[in-house]
Short mmCIF file of C-alpha atoms and ligand atoms in Angstrom, two decimals:
data_model
loop_
_atom_site.label_atom_id
_atom_site.label_comp_id
_atom_site.label_asym_id
_atom_site.label_seq_id
_atom_site.Cartn_x
_atom_site.Cartn_y
_atom_site.Cartn_z
CA MET A 4 469.82 90.41 -43.86
CA GLN A 5 467.10 91.42 -46.52
CA ILE A 6 464.51 93.78 -44.95
CA ARG A 7 461.21 94.19 -46.70
CA TYR A 8 458.35 96.55 -45.74
CA PHE A 9 454.78 96.86 -47.19
CA GLU A 10 454.50 100.46 -46.26
CA LYS A 11 457.86 101.61 -45.55
CA LYS A 12 457.05 105.30 -44.78
CA GLN A 13 454.39 104.44 -42.28
CA GLU A 14 456.38 101.47 -40.65
CA THR A 15 459.44 103.65 -40.07
CA ILE A 16 457.66 106.86 -39.22
CA ALA A 17 459.54 109.22 -36.82
CA VAL A 18 458.31 108.46 -33.22
CA SER A 19 457.15 112.09 -32.68
CA ASP A 20 455.10 111.92 -35.99
CA LEU A 21 453.69 108.64 -34.71
CA LYS A 22 452.52 110.26 -31.50
CA THR A 23 450.85 112.91 -33.20
CA LEU A 24 449.15 110.44 -35.70
CA GLN A 25 447.96 108.33 -32.70
CA LEU A 26 446.56 111.43 -30.81
CA ASN A 27 444.74 112.59 -33.85
CA ARG A 28 443.42 109.20 -34.51
CA LEU A 29 442.39 108.62 -30.80
CA LYS A 30 440.23 111.81 -30.91
CA LYS A 31 438.76 110.84 -34.17
CA THR A 32 437.86 107.43 -32.68
CA LEU A 33 436.27 108.95 -29.72
CA GLY A 34 434.36 111.27 -31.93
CA GLN A 35 433.14 108.39 -33.93
CA ILE A 36 432.01 106.41 -30.83
CA PHE A 37 430.03 109.54 -29.70
CA ALA A 38 428.38 110.04 -33.06
CA ALA A 39 427.20 106.42 -32.85
CA GLU A 40 425.44 107.18 -29.68
CA GLY A 41 425.47 103.53 -28.36
CA PHE A 42 426.79 101.42 -25.55
CA LEU A 43 430.40 102.63 -25.71
CA LYS A 44 429.47 106.28 -25.79
CA ASN A 45 427.24 105.69 -22.51
CA LYS A 46 430.37 104.24 -20.96
CA LEU A 47 432.57 107.12 -21.83
CA VAL A 48 430.04 109.69 -20.51
CA LYS A 49 429.82 107.94 -17.24
CA SER A 50 433.46 108.01 -16.94
CA GLY A 51 433.45 111.76 -17.19
CA LEU A 52 434.18 112.32 -21.03
CA LYS A 53 430.80 114.26 -21.29
CA SER A 54 430.86 115.92 -24.89
CA ILE A 55 432.80 116.46 -28.16
CA LYS A 56 434.36 119.41 -26.43
CA ASP A 57 435.93 117.16 -23.82
CA ILE A 58 437.42 115.10 -26.56
CA GLU A 59 438.68 118.15 -28.29
CA LYS A 60 440.43 119.22 -25.20
CA ILE A 61 442.57 115.92 -24.97
CA ASP A 62 446.06 116.98 -25.86
CA SER A 63 448.26 114.04 -24.74
CA LEU A 64 448.14 110.28 -25.26
CA ASP A 65 448.62 109.99 -21.37
CA GLU A 66 445.21 111.00 -20.97
CA ILE A 67 443.98 107.78 -22.03
CA LYS A 68 444.37 106.45 -18.65
CA ASN A 69 441.33 108.51 -17.68
CA LEU A 70 439.07 106.50 -19.92
CA PRO A 71 437.25 103.34 -19.17
CA PHE A 72 438.47 99.90 -19.94
CA THR A 73 436.33 97.64 -22.13
CA SER A 74 436.12 93.92 -21.51
CA LYS A 75 434.78 90.80 -23.02
CA ILE A 76 431.78 91.14 -20.78
CA ASP A 77 430.83 94.46 -22.37
CA LEU A 78 431.04 93.01 -25.84
CA VAL A 79 428.93 90.15 -24.75
CA SER A 80 426.41 92.31 -23.12
CA ALA A 81 426.16 94.37 -26.35
CA TYR A 82 425.70 91.35 -28.36
CA PRO A 83 424.94 91.08 -31.33
CA PHE A 84 425.55 94.58 -32.89
CA GLY A 85 425.38 97.08 -29.86
CA ILE A 86 429.13 97.78 -29.95
CA PHE A 87 429.33 98.80 -33.67
CA SER A 88 429.86 102.50 -34.33
CA ARG A 89 428.41 102.16 -37.97
CA PRO A 90 425.02 101.03 -39.02
CA VAL A 91 424.82 97.42 -39.63
CA LYS A 92 423.99 97.98 -43.17
CA ASN A 93 427.56 99.42 -43.76
CA LEU A 94 429.23 96.04 -42.65
CA ILE A 95 430.35 93.66 -45.13
CA ARG A 96 431.55 90.73 -42.88
CA ILE A 97 431.47 89.46 -39.42
CA HIS A 98 433.66 87.10 -37.53
CA ALA A 99 432.96 85.64 -34.06
CA SER A 100 434.92 84.41 -30.99
CA SER A 101 433.87 82.62 -27.96
CA GLY A 102 432.57 84.76 -25.21
CA THR A 103 432.64 84.19 -21.48
CA THR A 104 429.09 82.77 -21.37
CA GLY A 105 427.18 80.97 -24.07
CA LYS A 106 426.98 83.89 -26.45
CA PRO A 107 429.85 84.49 -28.83
CA ILE A 108 431.56 87.88 -29.41
CA ILE A 109 430.78 89.48 -32.81
CA ALA A 110 433.36 91.40 -34.58
CA GLY A 111 432.01 93.54 -37.61
CA TYR A 112 433.88 94.90 -40.45
CA THR A 113 433.05 97.47 -43.22
CA LYS A 114 434.89 97.57 -46.49
CA THR A 115 437.39 100.19 -45.15
CA ASP A 116 438.16 97.62 -42.18
CA ILE A 117 438.82 94.85 -44.55
CA LYS A 118 441.08 96.96 -46.72
CA ILE A 119 443.06 98.18 -43.65
CA TRP A 120 443.22 94.68 -42.07
CA SER A 121 444.49 93.24 -45.48
CA GLY A 122 447.18 95.88 -45.50
CA LEU A 123 448.16 95.05 -41.84
CA MET A 124 448.48 91.54 -42.74
CA ALA A 125 450.52 92.31 -45.93
CA ARG A 126 452.86 94.22 -43.50
CA VAL A 127 453.32 90.92 -41.55
CA PHE A 128 454.32 89.06 -44.55
CA CYS A 129 456.89 91.48 -45.73
CA ALA A 130 458.37 91.78 -42.37
CA ALA A 131 458.90 88.08 -42.44
CA GLY A 132 460.78 88.51 -45.83
CA ILE A 133 457.72 86.90 -47.76
CA SER A 134 457.01 88.44 -51.29
CA LYS A 135 454.18 88.17 -53.80
CA ASN A 136 456.40 85.27 -55.55
CA ASP A 137 455.79 83.10 -52.69
CA ILE A 138 453.05 80.50 -52.46
CA GLY A 139 451.08 80.44 -49.17
CA GLN A 140 449.39 77.40 -47.79
CA ASN A 141 446.78 78.75 -45.36
CA ALA A 142 445.81 76.00 -42.71
CA TYR A 143 444.04 78.50 -40.35
CA GLY A 144 440.49 77.74 -40.09
CA TYR A 145 438.13 79.57 -42.51
CA GLY A 146 434.89 80.67 -41.11
CA LEU A 147 433.94 82.62 -37.99
CA PHE A 148 437.44 82.59 -36.84
CA THR A 149 439.59 85.41 -38.02
CA GLY A 150 442.67 83.39 -38.85
CA GLY A 151 441.80 81.86 -42.36
CA LEU A 152 440.17 84.95 -43.93
CA GLY A 153 442.55 87.36 -42.31
CA PHE A 154 445.57 85.72 -43.77
CA HIS A 155 443.80 85.08 -47.01
CA TYR A 156 442.95 88.68 -47.60
CA GLY A 157 446.44 89.80 -46.63
CA ALA A 158 447.93 87.32 -49.02
CA GLU A 159 445.79 88.73 -51.91
CA GLU A 160 446.68 92.22 -50.86
CA LEU A 161 450.21 91.49 -51.33
CA GLY A 162 449.63 89.65 -54.61
CA MET A 163 450.72 86.19 -53.48
CA MET A 164 448.95 83.04 -54.45
CA ILE A 165 447.12 81.48 -51.54
CA ILE A 166 446.00 77.85 -51.18
CA PRO A 167 442.87 78.24 -48.89
CA MET A 168 443.31 74.80 -47.06
CA SER A 169 441.59 75.66 -43.75
CA THR A 170 442.44 73.23 -41.00
CA GLY A 171 442.23 69.50 -41.06
CA PHE A 172 442.37 67.00 -44.05
CA THR A 173 445.93 66.47 -43.24
CA GLU A 174 446.61 64.18 -46.12
CA ARG A 175 445.20 66.68 -48.59
CA GLN A 176 447.29 69.18 -47.04
CA LEU A 177 450.42 67.32 -47.68
CA THR A 178 449.33 66.37 -51.32
CA MET A 179 448.67 70.24 -52.04
CA MET A 180 451.91 71.31 -50.36
CA GLN A 181 454.05 69.03 -52.73
CA ASP A 182 451.97 69.41 -56.00
CA ILE A 183 451.39 73.17 -55.71
CA GLY A 184 454.84 73.86 -54.09
CA ALA A 185 453.78 76.01 -51.19
CA THR A 186 456.89 77.95 -49.90
CA VAL A 187 455.13 79.51 -46.84
CA LEU A 188 452.88 77.90 -44.31
CA PHE A 189 450.20 79.55 -42.06
CA CYS A 190 448.58 77.89 -39.16
CA THR A 191 448.75 77.39 -35.32
CA PRO A 192 452.26 76.38 -34.10
CA SER A 193 450.66 73.31 -32.71
CA TYR A 194 449.33 72.33 -36.05
CA ALA A 195 452.49 73.09 -37.59
CA LEU A 196 454.07 70.56 -35.37
CA PHE A 197 451.53 67.96 -36.17
CA LEU A 198 452.05 68.61 -40.02
CA SER A 199 455.82 68.21 -39.41
CA GLU A 200 455.13 64.71 -37.85
CA GLU A 201 452.94 63.73 -40.75
CA ILE A 202 455.40 64.87 -43.38
CA ASN A 203 458.12 62.83 -41.74
CA LYS A 204 456.07 59.82 -41.63
CA ASN A 205 454.41 60.03 -44.99
CA VAL A 206 456.49 62.03 -47.44
CA LYS A 207 459.30 59.82 -48.99
CA ASP A 208 460.86 62.49 -50.99
CA ARG A 209 461.50 65.47 -48.79
CA SER A 210 462.67 67.49 -51.87
CA LYS A 211 459.02 67.78 -52.75
CA ILE A 212 458.39 69.92 -49.75
CA LYS A 213 459.46 73.64 -50.73
CA LEU A 214 458.49 75.28 -47.41
CA LYS A 215 460.90 77.98 -46.43
CA LYS A 216 458.95 80.01 -43.77
CA GLY A 217 455.81 79.85 -41.54
CA ILE A 218 453.89 82.41 -39.60
CA PHE A 219 452.29 80.82 -36.63
CA GLY A 220 450.18 82.30 -34.00
CA ALA A 221 446.64 82.31 -32.37
CA GLU A 222 448.14 80.35 -29.24
CA PRO A 223 450.95 80.93 -26.91
CA TRP A 224 454.14 79.09 -27.95
CA SER A 225 457.68 78.86 -26.44
CA ASP A 226 460.74 79.54 -28.26
CA GLU A 227 461.78 75.94 -27.69
CA LEU A 228 458.67 75.06 -29.71
CA ARG A 229 459.84 77.37 -32.36
CA LYS A 230 463.19 75.80 -32.66
CA LYS A 231 461.38 72.34 -32.95
CA ILE A 232 459.09 73.45 -35.71
CA GLU A 233 462.11 75.12 -37.48
CA SER A 234 464.30 72.05 -37.43
CA SER A 235 461.54 69.48 -38.30
CA LEU A 236 460.18 71.57 -41.08
CA ASN A 237 463.45 72.93 -42.08
CA ILE A 238 461.95 76.57 -42.03
CA ASP A 239 462.26 79.91 -40.46
CA ALA A 240 459.16 80.41 -38.04
CA TYR A 241 457.72 83.68 -37.20
CA ASP A 242 455.17 84.62 -34.48
CA ILE A 243 451.94 86.63 -35.15
CA TYR A 244 449.51 87.94 -32.64
CA GLY A 245 445.94 89.24 -32.83
CA LEU A 246 442.42 88.84 -31.52
CA SER A 247 439.06 89.10 -32.99
CA GLU A 248 437.75 91.83 -30.80
CA ILE A 249 440.49 94.11 -32.07
CA ILE A 250 440.59 93.15 -35.64
CA GLY A 251 441.96 89.49 -35.93
CA PRO A 252 445.58 88.42 -36.68
CA GLY A 253 447.98 91.36 -37.63
CA VAL A 254 447.93 93.27 -34.43
CA ALA A 255 451.51 92.55 -33.72
CA PHE A 256 454.21 90.55 -35.77
CA GLU A 257 457.90 89.44 -35.82
CA CYS A 258 460.44 90.94 -38.34
CA VAL A 259 463.50 89.01 -39.41
CA TYR A 260 465.25 89.92 -36.09
CA LYS A 261 462.70 87.86 -34.20
CA ASP A 262 463.36 90.01 -31.16
CA GLY A 263 459.83 90.71 -29.91
CA LEU A 264 456.68 91.52 -31.98
CA HIS A 265 456.16 94.83 -33.46
CA ILE A 266 452.66 96.26 -32.67
CA ASN A 267 451.06 97.98 -35.55
CA GLU A 268 451.19 101.05 -33.69
CA ASP A 269 449.58 103.44 -36.09
CA ASN A 270 446.47 101.34 -35.81
CA PHE A 271 446.51 100.18 -32.23
CA LEU A 272 447.64 102.05 -28.96
CA PRO A 273 449.02 99.42 -26.51
CA GLU A 274 449.35 99.74 -22.71
CA ILE A 275 450.57 97.38 -20.15
CA ILE A 276 448.59 97.25 -16.82
CA ASN A 277 448.79 95.51 -13.41
CA PRO A 278 445.59 93.08 -14.06
CA LYS A 279 444.89 93.21 -10.14
CA THR A 280 445.21 97.07 -9.51
CA ASN A 281 444.59 98.30 -13.12
CA GLU A 282 447.66 100.66 -12.60
CA VAL A 283 449.35 101.39 -15.95
CA LEU A 284 452.89 100.00 -15.84
CA LYS A 285 456.07 101.23 -17.44
CA ASP A 286 457.91 99.88 -20.54
CA GLY A 287 459.72 96.73 -19.47
CA GLU A 288 457.25 95.85 -16.84
CA THR A 289 455.17 92.77 -17.34
CA GLY A 290 451.40 92.79 -17.14
CA GLU A 291 448.25 92.50 -19.07
CA LEU A 292 448.01 94.10 -22.51
CA VAL A 293 445.39 96.68 -23.09
CA ILE A 294 444.80 97.86 -26.79
CA THR A 295 442.89 100.88 -28.00
CA SER A 296 441.99 100.79 -31.66
CA LEU A 297 443.02 104.00 -33.49
CA ASN A 298 441.76 103.30 -37.14
CA ARG A 299 438.74 100.97 -36.89
CA ASP A 300 435.72 101.77 -38.94
CA ALA A 301 432.93 99.53 -37.76
CA MET A 302 434.05 98.43 -34.18
CA PRO A 303 436.64 100.78 -32.50
CA LEU A 304 437.31 99.78 -28.84
CA ILE A 305 438.80 101.86 -26.10
CA ARG A 306 441.28 100.17 -23.70
CA PHE A 307 440.19 96.73 -24.43
CA ARG A 308 441.52 94.19 -21.71
CA THR A 309 443.26 91.36 -23.78
CA LYS A 310 444.09 89.36 -20.75
CA ASP A 311 447.36 88.45 -22.55
CA ILE A 312 450.61 88.93 -20.46
CA THR A 313 453.62 90.63 -22.01
CA LYS A 314 455.80 93.62 -21.79
CA LEU A 315 456.81 96.38 -24.07
CA THR A 316 460.23 97.92 -25.37
CA ARG A 317 460.86 100.98 -27.33
CA VAL A 318 464.60 100.25 -27.93
CA LYS A 319 464.58 100.67 -31.89
CA CYS A 320 464.78 97.57 -33.71
CA GLN A 321 467.56 96.78 -36.26
CA CYS A 322 464.84 96.35 -39.05
CA GLY A 323 464.12 100.13 -39.05
CA ARG A 324 460.59 99.93 -37.76
CA THR A 325 459.83 102.44 -35.18
CA PHE A 326 456.78 100.50 -33.86
CA VAL A 327 456.99 99.30 -30.22
CA ARG A 328 457.89 95.73 -29.66
CA MET A 329 456.21 93.40 -27.18
CA ASP A 330 457.53 90.19 -25.84
CA LYS A 331 456.17 86.84 -26.95
CA ILE A 332 452.96 86.41 -25.15
CA LYS A 333 453.69 84.60 -21.83
CA GLY A 334 450.13 83.44 -21.40
CA ARG A 335 446.65 84.68 -20.46
CA THR A 336 445.51 85.84 -17.08
CA ASP A 337 442.81 83.41 -17.03
CA ASP A 338 445.22 80.54 -18.04
CA MET A 339 447.50 81.43 -15.17
CA ILE A 340 447.67 78.54 -12.73
CA ILE A 341 448.32 79.22 -9.17
CA LEU A 342 449.87 76.50 -7.27
CA LYS A 343 450.81 77.09 -3.48
CA GLY A 344 450.95 80.81 -4.23
CA VAL A 345 453.18 80.43 -7.27
CA ASN A 346 451.98 81.75 -10.68
CA VAL A 347 452.64 79.34 -13.43
CA PHE A 348 451.88 79.49 -17.19
CA PRO A 349 451.67 76.78 -19.39
CA SER A 350 454.39 78.22 -21.78
CA GLN A 351 456.92 77.99 -18.91
CA ILE A 352 456.27 74.19 -18.49
CA GLU A 353 456.47 73.95 -22.30
CA SER A 354 459.81 75.83 -22.30
CA VAL A 355 461.30 72.99 -20.21
CA LEU A 356 459.45 70.02 -21.92
CA PHE A 357 460.61 71.12 -25.33
CA ARG A 358 464.27 71.53 -24.51
CA PRO A 359 466.31 69.68 -27.34
CA GLU A 360 467.70 67.27 -24.66
CA TYR A 361 464.19 66.08 -23.62
CA LEU A 362 462.82 66.05 -27.25
CA GLU A 363 465.27 63.30 -27.92
CA TYR A 364 463.11 61.17 -25.42
CA ILE A 365 459.59 62.59 -25.65
CA GLU A 366 457.15 63.87 -28.35
CA PRO A 367 456.55 67.64 -28.39
CA VAL A 368 452.99 67.33 -27.08
CA TYR A 369 451.80 67.75 -23.52
CA LEU A 370 448.60 68.10 -21.43
CA ILE A 371 448.66 69.89 -17.83
CA GLU A 372 445.92 68.52 -15.62
CA LEU A 373 444.97 70.35 -12.52
CA TYR A 374 443.44 68.26 -9.71
CA THR A 375 442.60 68.31 -6.06
CA GLU A 376 444.13 66.10 -3.57
CA ASN A 377 443.62 66.39 0.12
CA LEU A 378 441.89 69.67 -0.53
CA LEU A 379 445.14 71.04 -2.21
CA ASP A 380 445.36 71.84 -5.80
CA LYS A 381 447.97 69.85 -7.77
CA MET A 382 449.45 69.79 -11.22
CA ASN A 383 449.88 66.55 -13.40
CA ILE A 384 451.84 66.82 -16.64
CA ILE A 385 450.89 64.28 -19.17
CA ILE A 386 453.77 63.54 -21.57
CA GLU A 387 454.34 61.11 -24.36
CA PRO A 388 457.57 59.28 -24.49
CA LYS A 389 458.71 58.35 -28.01
CA ALA A 390 457.90 54.85 -28.88
CA GLU A 391 461.39 53.26 -28.49
CA ILE A 392 461.98 54.84 -24.89
CA PHE A 393 458.26 53.73 -23.93
CA ASN A 394 458.97 50.22 -24.95
CA ALA A 395 462.33 50.22 -23.25
CA GLY A 396 460.43 49.94 -20.01
CA GLU A 397 459.09 51.52 -16.84
CA SER A 398 462.50 52.31 -15.31
CA ARG A 399 463.82 54.39 -18.32
CA VAL A 400 460.52 56.23 -18.59
CA ASN A 401 460.43 57.10 -14.94
CA SER A 402 463.95 58.29 -14.91
CA ILE A 403 463.13 60.85 -17.71
CA ALA A 404 459.88 61.72 -15.81
CA ASN A 405 461.85 62.39 -12.67
CA GLU A 406 464.48 64.60 -14.28
CA ILE A 407 461.76 66.62 -16.10
CA SER A 408 459.84 67.05 -12.83
CA HIS A 409 463.05 68.26 -11.22
CA LYS A 410 463.85 70.68 -14.01
CA ILE A 411 460.34 72.13 -13.80
CA TYR A 412 460.66 72.70 -10.03
CA GLU A 413 463.99 74.34 -10.68
CA LEU A 414 462.40 76.81 -13.34
CA VAL A 415 458.94 77.60 -11.86
CA GLY A 416 459.12 76.43 -8.13
CA VAL A 417 456.38 73.86 -7.87
CA ARG A 418 456.60 70.27 -8.02
CA ALA A 419 454.45 68.49 -10.72
CA LYS A 420 453.53 64.92 -11.10
CA ILE A 421 454.52 63.63 -14.46
CA THR A 422 452.54 60.98 -15.99
CA PRO A 423 453.96 59.38 -19.21
CA VAL A 424 451.33 57.92 -21.55
CA PRO A 425 451.56 55.57 -24.55
CA PRO A 426 452.72 56.87 -27.96
CA GLY A 427 449.99 58.57 -29.89
CA THR A 428 447.70 59.08 -26.89
CA VAL A 429 447.90 63.01 -26.34
CA GLU A 430 445.49 64.65 -28.70
CA ARG A 431 447.15 66.50 -31.50
CA SER A 432 445.54 69.90 -32.45
CA GLN A 433 444.45 71.30 -35.67
CA GLY A 434 443.51 74.69 -34.36
CA LYS A 435 444.33 76.14 -30.96
CA ALA A 436 445.88 73.51 -28.77
CA LYS A 437 444.18 72.65 -25.34
CA ARG A 438 447.06 72.76 -22.94
CA ILE A 439 445.12 72.64 -19.65
CA ASN A 440 442.55 70.31 -18.38
CA ASP A 441 441.18 71.60 -14.96
CA ILE A 442 439.59 68.75 -12.88
CA ARG A 443 439.78 70.55 -9.61
CA LYS A 444 436.93 70.32 -7.24
CA LYS A 445 435.37 73.84 -6.96
CA ILE A 446 434.47 74.60 -3.36
O1 LIG B 28 443.65 83.86 -32.39
C1 LIG B 28 443.59 85.79 -34.09
C2 LIG B 28 444.71 85.05 -34.80
C3 LIG B 28 444.59 84.23 -35.89
C4 LIG B 28 446.04 85.52 -34.24
C5 LIG B 28 445.68 83.69 -36.47
C6 LIG B 28 447.10 84.98 -35.00
C7 LIG B 28 446.98 84.07 -36.00
P1 LIG B 28 440.91 84.77 -31.25
O2 LIG B 28 440.49 83.62 -31.67
O3 LIG B 28 440.07 86.00 -30.90
O4 LIG B 28 441.93 85.53 -32.51
O5 LIG B 28 442.06 84.62 -29.99
C8 LIG B 28 442.84 85.71 -29.51
O6 LIG B 28 444.55 84.14 -28.86
O7 LIG B 28 443.90 87.03 -26.97
C9 LIG B 28 445.61 85.40 -27.21
O8 LIG B 28 445.30 84.96 -25.93
C10 LIG B 28 445.78 84.39 -28.26
N1 LIG B 28 446.89 84.51 -29.21
C11 LIG B 28 446.65 85.04 -30.44
N2 LIG B 28 447.78 85.04 -30.99
C12 LIG B 28 448.76 84.72 -30.16
C13 LIG B 28 450.17 84.49 -30.15
C14 LIG B 28 443.13 85.05 -32.96
N3 LIG B 28 450.87 84.89 -31.12
C15 LIG B 28 443.63 85.13 -28.45
N4 LIG B 28 450.71 84.14 -28.89
C16 LIG B 28 444.59 86.24 -27.72
C17 LIG B 28 450.04 83.90 -27.85
C18 LIG B 28 448.09 84.45 -28.98
N5 LIG B 28 448.75 84.06 -27.86
#
């Protein structure tokens, strides 16, 4: 297996040197926040970190657990610029993501941030075996969303040609893909699946599609969906994780061994906590990912609550990278469905629906509807049988629906109603897929 790095020395740094680097960068980051005299400094002071002298006294990364968390709500309340640790005139770009209320969250970048971020993205490409000789079709949205420009600048940093398609215009995507000969595809996994359906329908000569690899993220996706994308596009598919508040895509990524996502640990310090008690968990325990930025210029954040559920492992990866790995994200704490006391994530439902034996009968799309019946919360899973199955009549469709319902019960322990709908009815997504429709009556 060919292993590539963008910055080998840094990516394979000895663990003890990494810890020293992280501690130095943490202290530098805290100093930067103090110097900015803003919202975040006030939070730190309130939590007991009163002066630069207190920062100097920190001599172990473990002490991070004494620092306060930062949440989306903090970022919304500091809207638009209160969270920055550099003057607004030093910024060269902003991005935004949706907040918890009407106001978005603004992420700001200086020239230094863009340079660092581009380098992190170039690491992602190299880890997937992509080189500057590849041609990237970038179907992540360009604009306030970090996907489009994050991938774009990373590709330029590597020296790879990029086709800046953005999302949508599917017909044009297929034309460019064939005419320019894209070898790698960047988009959400749900859009990759949609593109594969369109290729199968509309491209007569498959030899014109030169795709070899894809880097997909921005939403949870199961290994079953990975297999489906890989077989229908005939490519090798990699996961990438990130979030606007921290930098955008490039926080964590898969290498060719695809055994968890390496966190760019020289830039981001991860912790896993119990989201209910806030207690820090050990490696191997599942909980909420919390990230402290160690090398951000405009917008460092301390212990940011991502709400994403995963676990960490420090077992060394065969690729030689020393960076800790996190499991594929299971879901978000706010997407977790609780039915009869059982916790269910959409990704678990997906892992049943997208098993190869079911994908012979149903399309790889679904929507989970949560509703109330007799004061109880219930789950209805809308599936789309393939046209030939749907047309074969109700009894055929029902027997498949029953089997799926049974398998879901076996895996997650709750009974779900399965509703088959006519072909083409479930919305195909071009960005992040909507997996849950919550129509429960709020009491
Ligand atoms: O989604 C950044 C991104 C762009 C990542 C392109 C990967 C590729 P936001 O819009 O701020 O940023 O959304 C961040 O998306 O907290 C997760 O809940 C979810 N997410 C991102 N990547 C993954 C992934 C971008 N690989 C939120 N698996 C995060 C599961 C993901 N969830």
